[in-house]
mmCIF file of C-alpha atoms in Angstrom:
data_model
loop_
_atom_site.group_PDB
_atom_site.id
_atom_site.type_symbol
_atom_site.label_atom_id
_atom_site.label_comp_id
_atom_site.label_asym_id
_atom_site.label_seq_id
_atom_site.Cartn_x
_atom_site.Cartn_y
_atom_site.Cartn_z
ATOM 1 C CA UNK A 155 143.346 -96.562 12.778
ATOM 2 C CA UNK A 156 142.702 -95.481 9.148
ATOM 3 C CA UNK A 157 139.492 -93.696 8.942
ATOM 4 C CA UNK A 158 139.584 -91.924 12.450
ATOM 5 C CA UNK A 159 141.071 -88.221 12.645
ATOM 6 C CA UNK A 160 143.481 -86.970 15.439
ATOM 7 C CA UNK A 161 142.031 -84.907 17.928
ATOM 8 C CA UNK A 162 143.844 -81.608 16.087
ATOM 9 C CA UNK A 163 142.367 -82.818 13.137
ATOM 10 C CA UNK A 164 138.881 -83.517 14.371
ATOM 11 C CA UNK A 165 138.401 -80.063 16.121
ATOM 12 C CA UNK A 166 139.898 -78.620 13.200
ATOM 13 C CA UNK A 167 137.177 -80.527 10.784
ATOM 14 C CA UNK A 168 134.007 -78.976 13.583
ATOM 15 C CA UNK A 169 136.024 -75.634 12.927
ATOM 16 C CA UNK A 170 135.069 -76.293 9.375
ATOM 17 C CA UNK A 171 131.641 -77.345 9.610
ATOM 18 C CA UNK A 172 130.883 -74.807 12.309
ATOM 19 C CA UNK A 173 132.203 -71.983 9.713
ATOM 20 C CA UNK A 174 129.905 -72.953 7.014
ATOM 21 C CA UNK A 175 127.105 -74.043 9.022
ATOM 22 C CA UNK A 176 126.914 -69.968 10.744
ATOM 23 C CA UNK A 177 126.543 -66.904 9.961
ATOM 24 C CA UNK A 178 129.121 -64.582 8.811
ATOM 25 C CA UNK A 179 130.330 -63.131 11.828
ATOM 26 C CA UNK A 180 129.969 -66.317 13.968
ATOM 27 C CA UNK A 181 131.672 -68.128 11.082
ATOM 28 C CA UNK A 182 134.787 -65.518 10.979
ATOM 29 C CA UNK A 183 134.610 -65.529 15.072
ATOM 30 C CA UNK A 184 134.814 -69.852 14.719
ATOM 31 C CA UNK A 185 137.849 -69.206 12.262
ATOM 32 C CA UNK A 186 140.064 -66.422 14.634
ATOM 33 C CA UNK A 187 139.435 -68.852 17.245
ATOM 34 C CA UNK A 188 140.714 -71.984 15.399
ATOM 35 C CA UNK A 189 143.758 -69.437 14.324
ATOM 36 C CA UNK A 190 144.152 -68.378 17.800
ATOM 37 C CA UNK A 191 144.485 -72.335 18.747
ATOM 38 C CA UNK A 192 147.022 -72.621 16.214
ATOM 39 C CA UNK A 193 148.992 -70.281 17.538
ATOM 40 C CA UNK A 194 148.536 -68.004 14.687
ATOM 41 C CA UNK A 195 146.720 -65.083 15.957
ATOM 42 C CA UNK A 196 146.981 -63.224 19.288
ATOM 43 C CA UNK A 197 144.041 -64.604 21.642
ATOM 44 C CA UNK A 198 140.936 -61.764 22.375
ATOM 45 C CA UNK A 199 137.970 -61.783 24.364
ATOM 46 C CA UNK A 200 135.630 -62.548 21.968
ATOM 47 C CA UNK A 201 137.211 -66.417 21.854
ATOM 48 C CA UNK A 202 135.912 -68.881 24.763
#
């Protein structure tokens, strides 16, 4: 198994890549989202 990520940690590594890979406000929307799938922030509508 060493070398492949979890699930969690695999969406959590796109998260990553997504957020530097757009722009600003995509990138902040990308990192809410992941925080929102954490648990960690309340969900909105701006999240799919």
């Amino acid at each position: 198994m060493k070398g492949k990520l979890r699930k969690e940690e695999w969406r959590n590594e796109t998260a990553k890549e997504e957020f530097r890979e757009n722009d600003d406000e995509k990138s902040n929307l990308v990192a809410i989202c992941a925080s929102i799938a954490d648990g960690d922030v309340s969900p909105s509508d701006n999240c799919p």
